[in-house]
Short mmCIF file of C-alpha atoms in Angstrom, two decimals:
data_model
loop_
_atom_site.label_atom_id
_atom_site.label_comp_id
_atom_site.label_asym_id
_atom_site.label_seq_id
_atom_site.Cartn_x
_atom_site.Cartn_y
_atom_site.Cartn_z
CA MET O 21 0.00 0.00 0.00
CA THR O 22 1.25 3.49 -0.86
CA SER O 23 2.42 5.57 2.09
CA SER O 24 1.31 9.20 1.78
CA PHE O 25 2.17 12.12 4.02
CA LEU O 26 2.09 15.92 3.88
CA ILE O 27 4.94 18.34 4.50
CA LEU O 28 4.02 21.87 5.55
CA THR O 29 5.76 24.57 3.47
CA ARG O 30 5.33 28.32 3.10
CA SER O 31 3.32 27.77 -0.08
CA GLY O 32 1.07 25.11 1.43
CA GLN O 33 1.12 21.36 1.97
CA LYS O 34 3.46 19.26 -0.17
CA ASN O 35 2.20 15.72 -0.73
CA ILE O 36 4.75 12.86 -0.83
CA ASN O 37 3.77 9.37 -1.96
CA VAL O 38 6.09 6.42 -1.38
CA GLU O 39 5.14 3.22 -3.20
CA PRO O 40 6.03 -0.21 -1.78
CA GLY O 41 9.52 -1.21 -2.88
CA THR O 42 10.60 2.41 -3.43
CA SER O 43 12.38 5.03 -1.35
CA ALA O 44 12.14 8.77 -0.78
CA TYR O 45 15.39 10.50 0.17
CA PHE O 46 15.69 13.78 2.05
CA VAL O 47 19.04 15.55 2.47
CA GLY O 48 19.78 18.66 4.47
CA ALA O 49 22.38 20.40 6.57
CA ASN O 50 22.22 20.77 10.34
CA GLY O 51 19.27 22.96 11.21
CA GLY O 52 17.35 21.88 8.13
CA GLY O 53 14.64 20.18 10.17
CA LYS O 54 15.54 16.59 9.28
CA THR O 55 14.57 15.02 12.59
CA ARG O 56 11.46 17.20 12.86
CA LEU O 57 10.40 15.87 9.48
CA ALA O 58 10.89 12.27 10.60
CA VAL O 59 8.73 12.96 13.66
CA ARG O 60 6.08 14.65 11.52
CA ILE O 61 5.85 11.68 9.16
CA GLU O 62 5.51 9.30 12.12
CA GLU O 63 2.76 11.44 13.62
CA GLN O 64 0.77 11.31 10.38
CA LEU O 65 1.19 7.61 9.56
CA GLY O 66 0.97 6.27 13.09
CA GLU O 67 1.03 2.47 13.20
CA LYS O 68 1.61 2.31 9.45
CA CYS O 69 5.23 3.37 9.93
CA HIS O 70 8.27 2.55 12.05
CA ARG O 71 10.85 5.26 12.78
CA ILE O 72 14.52 4.70 13.58
CA SER O 73 15.86 7.80 15.29
CA ALA O 74 19.27 9.34 14.63
CA HIS O 75 19.70 9.33 18.42
CA ARG O 76 19.93 5.60 18.99
CA ALA O 77 21.79 3.41 21.45
CA LEU O 78 23.75 0.50 20.01
CA ASN O 79 24.28 -1.71 23.06
CA LEU O 80 23.87 -5.27 21.80
CA ASN O 81 23.21 -7.69 24.66
CA PRO O 82 22.80 -11.28 23.38
CA ALA O 83 22.13 -12.46 26.95
CA VAL O 84 19.00 -10.34 27.29
CA ALA O 85 16.09 -12.19 28.90
CA LYS O 86 14.08 -14.11 26.30
CA ILE O 87 10.36 -13.28 26.16
CA GLY O 88 7.36 -14.09 23.98
CA GLU O 89 7.24 -12.78 20.42
CA ASP O 90 4.09 -10.68 20.87
CA ASN O 91 5.53 -8.88 23.87
CA ALA O 92 8.89 -8.42 22.17
CA LEU O 93 7.23 -6.81 19.15
CA LEU O 94 5.23 -4.53 21.45
CA GLY O 95 8.51 -3.42 22.97
CA LEU O 96 10.15 -2.93 19.59
CA ARG O 97 7.32 -0.94 18.06
CA TYR O 98 5.86 0.92 21.04
CA GLY O 99 8.49 0.83 23.77
CA TYR O 100 6.65 -1.20 26.41
CA THR O 101 6.06 -4.86 27.25
CA PRO O 102 3.54 -6.02 28.19
CA LYS O 103 0.83 -3.40 27.66
CA PRO O 104 0.12 -1.61 30.96
CA LEU O 105 -2.81 -3.15 32.82
CA ASN O 106 -6.15 -1.35 32.56
CA SER O 107 -4.67 1.17 30.12
CA ALA O 108 -7.26 2.73 27.86
CA LEU O 109 -4.65 4.75 26.04
CA PRO O 110 -4.11 3.90 22.36
CA HIS O 111 -0.85 2.35 21.20
CA LEU O 112 0.32 5.59 19.59
CA THR O 113 -0.03 7.55 22.81
CA LEU O 114 1.78 4.81 24.68
CA ARG O 115 4.49 4.85 22.02
CA LEU O 116 5.04 8.57 22.60
CA ASN O 117 5.11 8.01 26.36
CA ASN O 118 7.32 4.91 26.38
CA ARG O 119 9.36 4.66 23.19
CA TRP O 120 10.01 8.41 22.97
CA GLN O 121 9.55 9.50 26.60
CA GLN O 122 7.42 12.44 25.43
CA LYS O 123 10.46 13.76 23.49
CA ALA O 124 9.89 12.42 19.99
CA ALA O 125 12.60 14.55 18.37
CA THR O 126 15.36 14.31 20.97
CA ASN O 127 14.95 11.16 23.07
CA LEU O 128 17.68 8.52 22.82
CA LEU O 129 16.09 5.48 21.18
CA ASN O 130 17.13 2.46 23.24
CA ASP O 131 15.36 -0.54 21.73
CA TYR O 132 18.23 -2.92 20.86
CA ASP O 133 17.13 -5.31 23.65
CA PHE O 134 13.61 -5.44 22.22
CA LEU O 135 15.03 -6.14 18.75
CA ILE O 136 17.15 -9.04 20.02
CA GLN O 137 14.20 -10.41 22.01
CA ALA O 138 11.93 -10.22 18.95
CA LEU O 139 14.50 -11.99 16.75
CA PHE O 140 15.07 -14.79 19.26
CA ALA O 141 11.32 -15.20 19.81
CA GLU O 142 10.63 -15.35 16.07
CA GLN O 143 13.44 -17.88 15.66
CA SER O 144 12.00 -20.02 18.45
CA ASN O 145 8.48 -20.02 17.03
CA THR O 146 9.64 -20.64 13.46
CA ALA O 147 11.96 -23.44 14.54
CA LEU O 148 9.16 -25.02 16.57
CA GLY O 149 6.86 -24.94 13.57
CA THR O 150 9.54 -26.54 11.40
CA HIS O 151 10.08 -29.22 14.06
CA LYS O 152 6.37 -30.03 14.16
CA ASN O 153 6.18 -30.27 10.38
CA ALA O 154 9.17 -32.60 10.33
CA ARG O 155 7.61 -34.82 12.99
CA ALA O 156 4.31 -34.86 11.10
CA GLN O 157 6.16 -35.71 7.89
CA ASN O 158 3.75 -33.47 5.98
CA GLY O 159 6.33 -32.37 3.42
CA ILE O 160 6.19 -28.68 4.34
CA PRO O 161 9.72 -27.27 3.88
CA ALA O 162 11.56 -25.49 6.67
CA LYS O 163 10.92 -21.76 6.82
CA GLN O 164 13.87 -19.37 7.03
CA THR O 165 14.07 -17.50 10.33
CA LYS O 166 14.63 -13.76 10.45
CA PHE O 167 17.93 -14.45 12.21
CA GLU O 168 19.08 -16.63 9.30
CA TRP O 169 18.04 -13.92 6.86
CA LEU O 170 19.88 -11.29 8.89
CA GLU O 171 22.96 -13.50 9.04
CA GLU O 172 23.06 -13.89 5.24
CA ILE O 173 22.83 -10.13 4.63
CA TRP O 174 25.29 -9.24 7.39
CA GLU O 175 27.92 -11.68 6.08
CA ARG O 176 27.54 -10.43 2.49
CA LEU O 177 28.26 -6.91 3.71
CA LEU O 178 31.03 -7.97 6.12
CA PRO O 179 32.57 -11.06 4.46
CA HIS O 180 35.52 -11.10 6.86
CA ARG O 181 33.12 -11.81 9.78
CA LYS O 182 30.78 -14.75 10.45
CA LEU O 183 27.82 -14.72 12.83
CA ASN O 184 27.02 -17.75 14.96
CA ILE O 185 23.44 -17.58 16.27
CA SER O 186 22.22 -20.29 18.61
CA GLY O 187 18.95 -20.61 20.49
CA ASP O 188 20.01 -18.13 23.15
CA ASN O 189 23.29 -16.48 22.17
CA ILE O 190 25.10 -14.60 19.39
CA THR O 191 28.85 -14.79 18.78
CA VAL O 192 31.14 -13.62 15.99
CA LYS O 193 34.19 -15.16 14.39
CA THR O 194 36.70 -13.70 11.96
CA THR O 195 37.34 -15.74 8.83
CA ASP O 196 41.00 -16.23 9.76
CA SER O 197 40.32 -17.35 13.35
CA THR O 198 38.79 -20.40 15.03
CA SER O 199 37.77 -18.60 18.22
CA ASP O 200 34.50 -16.69 18.73
CA TYR O 201 33.81 -13.51 20.62
CA SER O 202 30.54 -12.16 21.97
CA ALA O 203 28.37 -10.04 19.69
CA ALA O 204 28.41 -7.49 22.52
CA ASP O 205 32.05 -6.83 21.58
CA MET O 206 31.36 -6.04 17.93
CA SER O 207 32.48 -2.66 16.63
CA ASP O 208 30.05 0.27 16.41
CA GLY O 209 29.80 -0.25 12.67
CA GLU O 210 29.08 -3.98 12.95
CA ARG O 211 26.43 -3.43 15.61
CA SER O 212 24.86 -0.64 13.55
CA VAL O 213 24.64 -2.85 10.44
CA PHE O 214 23.13 -5.67 12.55
CA TYR O 215 20.60 -3.25 14.08
CA LEU O 216 19.42 -1.75 10.78
CA ILE O 217 19.03 -5.14 9.14
CA GLY O 218 17.11 -6.45 12.14
CA GLN O 219 14.79 -3.44 12.28
CA THR O 220 14.06 -3.78 8.58
CA LEU O 221 13.28 -7.49 8.76
CA MET O 222 11.01 -7.13 11.80
CA ALA O 223 8.96 -4.24 10.39
CA VAL O 224 5.20 -4.64 9.93
CA GLN O 225 4.12 -5.87 6.49
CA GLY O 226 3.47 -2.97 4.10
CA SER O 227 4.66 -0.23 6.45
CA LEU O 228 6.86 2.79 5.82
CA LEU O 229 10.30 2.57 7.42
CA ILE O 230 11.73 5.95 8.41
CA PHE O 231 15.50 6.07 8.88
CA ASP O 232 17.03 9.23 10.33
CA GLU O 233 20.75 9.45 9.48
CA PRO O 234 21.13 5.73 8.71
CA GLU O 235 24.78 6.15 7.76
CA LEU O 236 25.89 6.79 11.37
CA HIS O 237 28.84 4.60 12.47
CA ILE O 238 28.88 2.75 9.11
CA HIS O 239 31.88 2.91 6.79
CA ARG O 240 31.04 4.79 3.61
CA SER O 241 32.24 1.89 1.46
CA ILE O 242 29.32 -0.33 2.50
CA VAL O 243 26.49 2.16 3.10
CA ALA O 244 25.18 1.93 -0.47
CA ALA O 245 25.46 -1.89 -0.46
CA LEU O 246 23.61 -2.03 2.86
CA TRP O 247 20.74 -0.02 1.46
CA ASP O 248 20.60 -2.19 -1.65
CA GLU O 249 20.17 -5.18 0.65
CA LEU O 250 17.51 -3.56 2.84
CA GLU O 251 15.43 -2.35 -0.09
CA ALA O 252 15.65 -5.79 -1.71
CA ALA O 253 14.70 -7.53 1.55
CA ARG O 254 11.44 -5.59 1.98
CA PRO O 255 9.80 -4.92 -1.40
CA ASP O 256 6.48 -4.75 0.48
CA CYS O 257 7.60 -1.67 2.41
CA GLY O 258 8.38 1.89 1.43
CA MET O 259 11.35 3.74 2.93
CA ALA O 260 11.97 7.36 3.87
CA ILE O 261 15.67 8.06 4.35
CA ILE O 262 16.66 11.36 5.95
CA SER O 263 20.35 12.20 5.90
CA HIS O 264 23.00 14.90 5.72
CA ASP O 265 25.32 12.66 3.65
CA LEU O 266 25.30 14.17 0.16
CA GLU O 267 27.36 11.40 -1.43
CA PHE O 268 25.07 8.68 -0.07
CA ILE O 269 21.87 10.41 -1.22
CA ALA O 270 23.32 11.17 -4.66
CA SER O 271 24.20 7.49 -5.13
CA ARG O 272 20.63 6.28 -4.59
CA LYS O 273 17.67 5.82 -6.93
CA GLY O 274 14.32 7.26 -5.93
CA GLN O 275 12.56 10.51 -5.13
CA LYS O 276 15.00 13.06 -3.72
CA PHE O 277 14.43 16.29 -1.87
CA ILE O 278 16.52 19.07 -0.36
CA LEU O 279 15.55 20.35 3.09
CA ARG O 280 16.82 23.92 3.02
CA ALA O 281 15.48 25.11 6.36
CA TYR O 282 12.78 24.59 8.96
CA HIS O 283 10.59 27.25 10.58
CA PRO O 284 8.18 26.16 13.35
CA ASP O 285 5.42 28.48 12.11
CA THR O 286 5.67 28.00 8.35
CA GLY O 287 7.22 24.56 8.05
CA TRP O 288 9.98 23.41 5.74
CA GLU O 289 11.74 24.98 2.79
CA ILE O 290 11.93 21.97 0.52
CA ASP O 291 12.86 21.45 -3.13
CA ASP O 292 12.75 18.46 -5.42
CA ILE O 293 16.14 17.54 -6.82
CA PRO O 294 15.68 17.96 -10.58
CA GLU O 295 16.67 15.17 -12.92
CA ASP O 296 17.24 17.44 -15.92
CA ALA O 297 19.24 20.31 -14.48
CA GLY O 298 22.32 19.63 -16.63
CA PHE O 299 24.35 18.43 -13.64
CA SER O 300 25.10 15.11 -12.04
CA GLU O 301 22.71 14.31 -9.18
CA GLU O 302 25.47 14.94 -6.66
CA ILE O 303 26.20 18.41 -8.04
CA ALA O 304 22.49 19.24 -8.30
CA THR O 305 22.01 18.11 -4.70
CA LEU O 306 24.92 20.23 -3.51
CA ILE O 307 23.71 23.28 -5.42
CA LEU O 308 20.15 23.05 -4.15
CA GLY O 309 21.33 22.46 -0.61
CA SER O 310 23.61 25.47 -0.58
CA ARG O 311 22.62 28.65 1.18
CA LYS O 312 25.59 30.41 -0.36
CA PRO O 313 26.21 31.50 -3.96
CA ILE O 314 28.00 28.89 -6.07
CA LEU O 315 31.55 29.23 -7.36
CA PHE O 316 32.44 26.76 -10.12
CA VAL O 317 36.21 26.41 -10.48
CA GLU O 318 38.53 24.71 -12.90
CA GLY O 319 40.34 21.61 -11.65
CA GLY O 320 39.46 18.59 -9.55
CA ASN O 321 39.25 17.81 -5.86
CA CYS O 322 42.92 18.55 -5.18
CA SER O 323 43.32 19.50 -1.53
CA LEU O 324 45.46 22.54 -2.44
CA ASP O 325 42.86 23.89 -4.88
CA LYS O 326 40.00 23.38 -2.43
CA ALA O 327 41.89 24.88 0.50
CA VAL O 328 42.83 28.03 -1.44
CA PHE O 329 39.44 28.66 -3.02
CA ARG O 330 37.44 27.93 0.14
CA ALA O 331 39.70 30.13 2.26
CA CYS O 332 39.71 32.99 -0.25
CA TYR O 333 35.99 32.78 -1.00
CA PRO O 334 34.45 31.77 2.36
CA ASP O 335 31.02 33.15 1.41
CA TRP O 336 30.75 30.81 -1.59
CA THR O 337 30.08 27.11 -2.08
CA VAL O 338 33.06 25.96 -4.19
CA ILE O 339 32.42 23.21 -6.74
CA PRO O 340 35.31 21.93 -8.93
CA ARG O 341 34.18 21.22 -12.49
CA GLY O 342 37.30 19.97 -14.27
CA SER O 343 38.04 21.88 -17.47
CA CYS O 344 37.41 25.46 -18.55
CA GLU O 345 34.60 24.26 -20.83
CA GLU O 346 32.89 22.44 -17.96
CA VAL O 347 33.02 25.54 -15.77
CA LEU O 348 31.51 27.64 -18.55
CA HIS O 349 28.83 25.02 -19.20
CA ALA O 350 27.97 24.84 -15.48
CA VAL O 351 27.57 28.61 -15.16
CA VAL O 352 25.50 28.95 -18.33
CA THR O 353 23.35 25.92 -17.39
CA MET O 354 22.68 27.10 -13.88
CA ARG O 355 21.87 30.66 -14.90
CA ALA O 356 19.49 29.38 -17.56
CA ASN O 357 17.75 26.83 -15.34
CA GLN O 358 14.68 28.35 -13.75
CA MET O 359 14.74 25.95 -10.79
CA LEU O 360 18.19 27.13 -9.81
CA THR O 361 18.08 30.84 -10.58
CA ARG O 362 17.57 31.88 -6.98
CA VAL O 363 21.09 30.63 -6.27
CA HIS O 364 23.64 33.01 -7.79
CA CYS O 365 26.71 31.50 -9.47
CA VAL O 366 29.94 32.51 -11.18
CA GLY O 367 32.89 30.62 -12.65
CA LEU O 368 36.63 30.96 -12.15
CA ILE O 369 39.12 29.53 -14.64
CA ASP O 370 42.89 29.49 -15.17
CA ALA O 371 44.52 32.30 -17.21
CA ASP O 372 45.84 30.02 -19.97
CA GLY O 373 47.09 32.94 -22.07
CA TYR O 374 43.63 34.27 -22.96
CA SER O 375 43.46 37.47 -25.00
CA GLU O 376 41.57 40.54 -23.73
CA GLU O 377 38.77 39.79 -26.20
CA GLU O 378 38.44 36.22 -24.90
CA ILE O 379 38.47 37.43 -21.29
CA GLN O 380 35.62 39.86 -22.01
CA ILE O 381 33.56 37.07 -23.60
CA PHE O 382 34.07 34.88 -20.52
CA GLN O 383 33.22 37.69 -18.13
CA ALA O 384 30.04 38.49 -20.05
CA LYS O 385 28.94 34.90 -19.36
CA GLY O 386 29.76 35.09 -15.66
CA VAL O 387 33.24 33.54 -15.69
CA GLU O 388 36.26 35.31 -14.17
CA ILE O 389 39.90 34.59 -14.95
CA LEU O 390 42.71 33.75 -12.53
CA PRO O 391 45.84 35.92 -12.88
CA VAL O 392 47.96 32.75 -13.30
CA SER O 393 47.85 29.59 -15.44
CA GLU O 394 47.29 27.29 -12.44
CA ILE O 395 46.64 27.66 -8.74
CA GLU O 396 50.20 26.72 -7.70
CA ASN O 397 51.57 29.77 -9.54
CA LEU O 398 49.87 32.11 -7.08
CA PHE O 399 52.58 31.25 -4.56
CA LEU O 400 55.33 32.53 -6.86
CA LEU O 401 53.84 36.00 -7.29
CA PRO O 402 56.12 38.62 -5.66
CA GLU O 403 53.63 39.69 -2.98
CA VAL O 404 52.99 36.11 -1.92
CA VAL O 405 56.66 35.13 -1.85
CA GLU O 406 57.27 38.22 0.29
CA ALA O 407 54.54 37.19 2.76
CA ILE O 408 55.94 33.66 3.00
CA ALA O 409 59.48 34.94 3.61
CA LYS O 410 58.28 37.32 6.32
CA SER O 411 56.34 34.49 7.97
CA GLU O 412 59.67 32.69 8.29
CA GLY O 413 61.10 35.61 10.23
CA TYR O 414 63.53 36.99 7.62
CA ASN O 415 64.48 40.67 7.87
CA GLN O 416 63.67 43.04 5.02
CA ASP O 417 67.02 42.62 3.23
CA ASP O 418 66.77 38.84 3.41
CA VAL O 419 63.16 38.98 2.22
CA ARG O 420 64.21 40.89 -0.90
CA GLN O 421 67.02 38.40 -1.45
CA LYS O 422 64.62 35.46 -1.19
CA ILE O 423 62.23 37.03 -3.70
CA THR O 424 65.07 37.71 -6.12
CA GLN O 425 66.40 34.19 -5.76
CA VAL O 426 62.98 32.55 -6.36
CA HIS O 427 62.31 34.58 -9.48
CA ALA O 428 65.83 34.15 -10.88
CA GLU O 429 65.37 30.38 -10.63
CA LEU O 430 61.89 30.71 -12.16
CA PHE O 431 63.20 32.57 -15.23
CA SER O 432 66.06 30.09 -15.55
CA HIS O 433 63.62 27.18 -15.34
CA ALA O 434 61.32 28.69 -17.97
CA ALA O 435 64.23 29.48 -20.32
CA GLU O 436 65.25 25.82 -20.59
CA SER O 437 64.10 24.54 -23.96
CA LYS O 438 62.66 21.25 -22.69
CA ASN O 439 60.58 23.02 -20.03
CA LYS O 440 59.36 25.79 -22.32
CA ASP O 441 58.59 23.39 -25.19
CA ALA O 442 56.53 21.18 -22.87
CA VAL O 443 54.50 24.21 -21.74
CA ILE O 444 53.89 25.30 -25.34
CA LEU O 445 52.87 21.78 -26.34
CA ARG O 446 50.32 21.58 -23.52
CA TYR O 447 48.98 25.01 -24.45
CA CYS O 448 48.51 24.00 -28.10
CA ARG O 449 46.78 20.77 -27.11
CA ARG O 450 44.32 22.65 -24.91
CA ARG O 451 43.57 25.13 -27.69
CA ILE O 452 43.04 22.35 -30.23
CA ASP O 453 40.81 20.45 -27.82
CA ARG O 454 38.78 23.59 -27.12
CA ALA O 455 38.39 24.34 -30.84
CA LEU O 456 37.31 20.78 -31.65
CA LYS O 457 34.66 20.83 -28.93
CA LYS O 458 33.12 23.92 -30.51
CA ILE O 459 32.69 22.30 -33.92
CA ASP O 460 29.05 21.62 -34.73
CA LEU O 461 28.58 18.96 -37.43
CA SER O 462 24.92 18.28 -36.73
CA ASN O 463 23.72 19.97 -39.96
CA ALA O 464 25.85 17.85 -42.32
CA SER O 465 23.46 16.08 -44.72
CA ASP O 466 25.77 13.27 -45.87
CA VAL O 467 29.32 11.95 -45.51
CA ASN O 468 30.75 14.20 -48.21
CA ASN O 469 29.11 17.23 -46.69
CA LEU O 470 30.35 16.15 -43.26
CA SER O 471 33.93 15.91 -44.58
CA ARG O 472 33.70 19.34 -46.21
CA VAL O 473 32.28 21.04 -43.11
CA TYR O 474 34.90 19.38 -40.90
CA LYS O 475 37.75 20.62 -43.11
CA GLU O 476 36.30 24.11 -43.14
CA LYS O 477 35.95 24.19 -39.38
CA THR O 478 39.42 22.83 -38.64
CA GLY O 479 41.23 24.54 -41.51
CA SER O 480 41.42 27.82 -39.63
CA LEU O 481 43.21 26.17 -36.72
CA ASP O 482 46.83 27.23 -37.25
CA ILE O 483 48.89 25.22 -34.76
CA SER O 484 52.17 26.83 -35.81
CA THR O 485 50.76 30.27 -35.04
CA LEU O 486 49.44 29.07 -31.69
CA ALA O 487 52.87 27.72 -30.75
CA ARG O 488 54.66 30.85 -31.95
CA ASN O 489 52.35 33.17 -30.02
CA ALA O 490 52.88 31.18 -26.83
CA ASP O 491 56.65 31.08 -27.38
CA ASP O 492 56.80 34.83 -28.03
CA ALA O 493 54.77 35.60 -24.90
CA ILE O 494 56.98 33.42 -22.69
CA GLN O 495 60.21 34.77 -24.20
CA LYS O 496 59.03 38.36 -23.76
CA ALA O 497 58.10 37.77 -20.12
CA ILE O 498 61.53 36.26 -19.46
CA SER O 499 63.45 39.04 -21.20
CA GLU O 500 61.43 41.74 -19.41
CA LYS O 501 61.66 39.88 -16.07
CA ASN O 502 57.88 40.10 -15.87
CA VAL O 503 56.95 37.48 -13.26
CA ALA O 504 53.19 38.03 -13.38
CA GLU O 505 53.06 37.70 -17.18
CA LEU O 506 55.21 34.57 -17.20
CA LEU O 507 52.97 32.94 -14.60
CA ARG O 508 49.94 33.57 -16.87
CA TRP O 509 51.50 31.20 -19.42
CA TYR O 510 53.88 28.91 -17.59
CA ASP O 511 52.14 25.82 -16.21
CA ASN O 512 54.63 23.55 -14.49
CA LYS O 513 53.71 22.26 -11.05
CA GLY O 514 57.36 21.56 -10.35
CA ILE O 515 58.11 25.26 -9.93
CA LEU O 516 56.37 25.17 -6.57
CA THR O 517 59.66 23.66 -5.36
CA LEU O 518 61.27 27.08 -5.90
CA VAL O 519 59.13 28.84 -3.32
CA ALA O 520 59.22 25.80 -1.01
CA LYS O 521 62.94 26.56 -0.59
CA VAL O 522 62.00 29.79 1.18
CA LYS O 523 60.66 27.61 3.98
CA GLY O 524 63.54 25.17 3.65
CA THR O 525 61.21 22.29 2.84
CA THR O 526 60.08 20.03 0.02
CA LYS O 527 57.29 20.71 -2.47
CA ASP O 528 54.98 18.13 -0.87
CA LYS O 529 55.49 19.47 2.64
CA PHE O 530 55.07 23.02 1.37
CA GLU O 531 51.69 22.09 -0.15
CA GLN O 532 50.65 20.50 3.16
CA TRP O 533 51.65 23.69 4.97
CA VAL O 534 49.63 25.83 2.54
CA VAL O 535 46.56 23.62 2.95
CA ARG O 536 46.91 23.80 6.73
CA ILE O 537 47.25 27.58 7.00
CA MET O 538 44.52 28.26 4.45
CA ARG O 539 42.05 25.99 6.22
CA SER O 540 42.84 27.20 9.71
CA ASN O 541 43.70 30.87 9.00
CA THR O 542 46.85 30.49 11.08
CA ASP O 543 48.94 32.71 8.78
CA LEU O 544 46.72 35.59 7.77
CA ALA O 545 49.51 37.51 6.02
CA VAL O 546 50.10 34.73 3.50
CA ALA O 547 46.38 34.06 3.08
CA ASN O 548 45.66 37.76 2.54
CA ALA O 549 48.48 38.03 0.01
CA VAL O 550 46.93 35.19 -1.99
CA LYS O 551 43.44 36.68 -1.69
CA SER O 552 44.68 40.05 -2.94
CA LYS O 553 45.69 38.49 -6.27
CA LEU O 554 42.37 36.77 -6.93
CA PRO O 555 39.37 38.33 -8.71
CA ILE O 556 36.74 40.02 -6.57
CA LEU O 557 33.48 38.18 -7.10
CA GLN O 558 30.08 39.85 -6.95
CA THR O 559 27.54 37.84 -4.96
CA ARG O 560 24.78 39.34 -7.10
#
C-alpha cells in the first residue's frame, strides 16, 4: 500500500507518496529540520510506519532475557512490554510516552534489547513450527528464520566476519580465526549494520520505514550496499531516508528532496532535486542544498585547490568542475535553469594565455579569470613570496634576497628549452581540444558534406601560429623579467619547489603547509596576500 504524508511549506502542503519497494530521500544540513520531518511523518502515519531515530543506542546484549514474540514486538514498536494493565490509552499515545519518553525529536532510542528479544522469539516459534512439520512428515519445507536472513545479509556486507546464532546467544568469528567472541564486543559499525538489518526485517508488512541518518557509524564503502540489501529484503515496504550525507543520497535511486530550512510556524523549505538540471545528481544536490552562492572552479578535488578557493571565497560554495569548458557550461546551465536561478553562481578559470577579447567574452557569461595559469603559480607571485618569507622571520634585506632568488630560478627554469617546449605543447593541445569541442557537425546532410564542413571548421586552426604566439609571450616575459606575465602562461607544477625553498622544505610538505594555513587561518599575512591576487566576485 502506498504511504502518503504531507509536508508543511510556506506555499502550502506538499504531498509525498512512497510506493512499496521504493524510497524517498531527504538531504539537508544541520538545522534543516531533518529530525522534525521524521517525527512529523511518524505522527501522520501512526502504526503504518516505524521510525529509527538518529539518536539511537547500540548496546547489543545477546544475553537479554528471552520473552514471547508478541511482547517483544510490542517493545520494539511501542516501547513497552507487556501493555500496561487497565490502560485505555491507544498504542500511539503509549508509544510517545514509552518509546520516545514524550520527546519524539530528541529522546535517545534504546530498543536494541527489544530487537534481540523479537529476533530470538521469532526464531524459536519458526523453529518449533519446522520441528512439528518434520515430525508430522507433511512435506512442508523449513521456513527461514529472520535471524538466518539477517545472518546472510550481514555476512555479504562484512565477508571477513561470520555470525554464529544459537537458540540463546550470538557470537562472531573472523574468517581467519577459530575462536569466537561475543556479539556485545562487535564494533560500532558492525552493531549498527546488525541493528538496521534487524529493524528492517522485523517491520510490519506494508509499512513505511523511516531512517534518520542511517549512515551513522557505518563505513562509507558499505552504506550503499547495505541499502541495496535492505530495499531488496522488503519490497512490500516503502522507505523514507533522511540524511546529511550528500554522497550517499546522490548514489541512490528514488525521489529526492533538499531540506533547506525549517521554521516552526511556516514549516519546511523543501525542493525536489531535478533530474534534468544539466548536472550530475550529486552536483544538483549540492547546489540546491547550498545557502551560499555557487563558485564553479577549474580543476578537480585537489586539496590545495579546495583549501585556497574555500579560504579565499568563504562566502561561496566551491564546486570543482574539471576543465574550462565544464566551468563555462555549469555557469550557463545554472543561470538558464529556472529551478536554480535563486542561487547566484559565477565561474573561475585558469589564465591560460587568454586574449583581452576572450576574457571579455568569458566575463560576459559570468566567468572570471585567474591571474595565473594554475593555482600553484599564485605562490610565486612577488607579494605572496614576500609574505611567505616574512612568515619565516627573515628581515627586510633577506626577504628581498629570497624574492630575487625565487624569481631568478623561475626565469632560468622557464628558459630551458625542454621546459618551455613542454609548456607550449600543452597550451597547443588545450587550444586544439577547445576548438574541436566547438565544432558543430549536426547539420551535415551526408558523408561528403560532413567531410567538407569538418575541413572548413578545422582549416582555420593554425597550430604553428598558436605555438609561436605562446613562445613569443613566454620569451618576452623572461626578457622583461615580468613574473606576473610569465605565470599567466607557464604551467609547471614543479616550480612550486622554488618557493618551497624559502621555507627550507620540500614541495609536498610546502603544499601541506599551505593547505593547513589556508584551512585554519593560522597565517593571515600569506592568506591575505593570496586573496589580494584573486578576482573580486560579486555575490549578485
